[in-house]
């Protein structure tokens, strides 16, 4: 059974860095588009960063561009999100997602597999 498992969340201070990891089980990262989403309290889930099935066409939401960096490790079959210069407004539950479609883009409904989420809290 396909599964995504996030790890790496926690409580940090503004300006700190944090790295999230997404372990992929049952499917190969090499063949799937993947992305990170986040959901803050009382808000809808929103796209953070993602890439298409080739690992290219990397896209970032404007709110994180230049601070967050998404990557994949084909050997480990994982995806990561390096988050730098964290801000209190980055506080959210972060989800990794995988899509059977080659270029799913930003809409959450384009992704068919989701992890359980990992909480990131940034204090001011």
XYZ file of C-alpha atoms in Angstrom:
124
model
C 0.000 0.000 0.000
C 1.321 3.407 -0.990
C 2.140 5.643 1.937
C 3.837 8.944 2.724
C 5.392 9.566 6.126
C 6.552 13.039 7.168
C 9.070 13.782 9.879
C 11.134 16.692 11.140
C 8.574 19.103 12.494
C 8.985 20.870 15.798
C 9.109 24.117 17.721
C 11.693 26.682 16.641
C 12.295 30.397 16.991
C 11.926 32.971 14.272
C 15.006 33.015 12.069
C 15.840 29.376 12.692
C 16.024 26.617 10.095
C 14.248 23.281 9.984
C 14.290 20.365 7.574
C 11.273 18.193 6.850
C 11.503 14.774 5.289
C 8.895 12.658 3.506
C 9.448 8.940 3.251
C 7.731 7.367 0.252
C 6.509 3.789 0.484
C 4.949 1.764 -2.276
C 5.738 4.136 -5.121
C 8.915 5.481 -6.637
C 9.724 9.161 -6.256
C 11.414 9.030 -9.651
C 8.073 8.487 -11.389
C 5.787 10.854 -9.487
C 5.231 14.542 -9.094
C 5.437 15.583 -5.464
C 4.790 18.617 -3.327
C 4.616 20.105 0.138
C 1.463 21.767 1.412
C 0.700 23.423 4.714
C -2.382 24.216 6.709
C -2.411 26.891 9.372
C -5.116 26.940 12.075
C -8.406 28.144 10.644
C -7.072 28.303 7.096
C -7.278 26.143 4.006
C -4.482 23.839 2.969
C -2.142 25.686 0.620
C 0.631 24.772 -1.762
C 4.178 25.447 -0.541
C 6.527 23.875 -3.074
C 6.551 21.087 -5.613
C 8.084 19.541 -8.694
C 6.835 17.492 -11.613
C 7.530 13.802 -12.217
C 10.953 14.548 -13.718
C 11.985 16.439 -10.606
C 11.959 19.600 -12.687
C 9.618 22.582 -13.021
C 10.194 23.339 -9.351
C 7.591 25.774 -8.090
C 7.421 27.753 -4.853
C 4.711 29.852 -3.325
C 5.765 33.474 -3.172
C 5.589 33.430 0.621
C 8.460 30.940 0.861
C 10.457 31.655 -2.286
C 14.119 32.166 -1.470
C 13.738 30.686 2.035
C 12.447 27.158 1.414
C 14.031 24.563 -0.843
C 12.441 21.321 -2.002
C 14.468 18.328 -3.109
C 14.247 14.611 -3.650
C 16.666 11.765 -3.025
C 16.179 9.010 -5.574
C 18.444 6.585 -3.744
C 16.528 6.957 -0.474
C 13.151 7.433 -2.189
C 12.455 10.499 -0.097
C 11.538 14.127 -0.517
C 12.703 16.975 1.699
C 11.886 20.581 2.466
C 14.664 22.763 3.826
C 13.141 25.755 5.577
C 15.364 28.710 6.397
C 14.709 32.080 8.017
C 11.486 30.790 9.484
C 8.772 33.256 10.433
C 5.842 32.952 12.843
C 3.525 32.946 9.823
C 5.158 29.688 8.699
C 3.487 27.976 11.649
C 1.303 25.179 10.259
C 0.935 21.468 9.780
C 3.019 20.500 6.788
C 1.934 17.698 4.466
C 3.764 15.945 1.696
C 1.743 14.845 -1.299
C 2.231 12.740 -4.383
C 0.402 12.852 -7.688
C -0.161 10.224 -10.325
C -0.392 12.973 -12.902
C 2.881 14.179 -14.355
C 2.335 17.899 -13.882
C -0.277 18.383 -11.158
C 0.638 21.957 -10.381
C -0.676 23.665 -7.245
C -4.266 22.432 -6.763
C -4.495 20.062 -3.818
C -7.128 17.982 -5.611
C -4.498 17.023 -8.197
C -2.656 14.946 -5.596
C -3.900 11.462 -4.778
C -1.670 10.456 -1.875
C -1.052 12.403 1.350
C 0.973 11.999 4.474
C -0.382 12.443 7.979
C 1.310 15.810 8.454
C 4.003 17.152 10.742
C 3.546 20.248 12.868
C 5.893 23.215 12.621
C 5.607 25.988 15.182
C 7.676 29.151 14.890
C 7.754 31.406 17.923
C 8.493 35.114 17.674
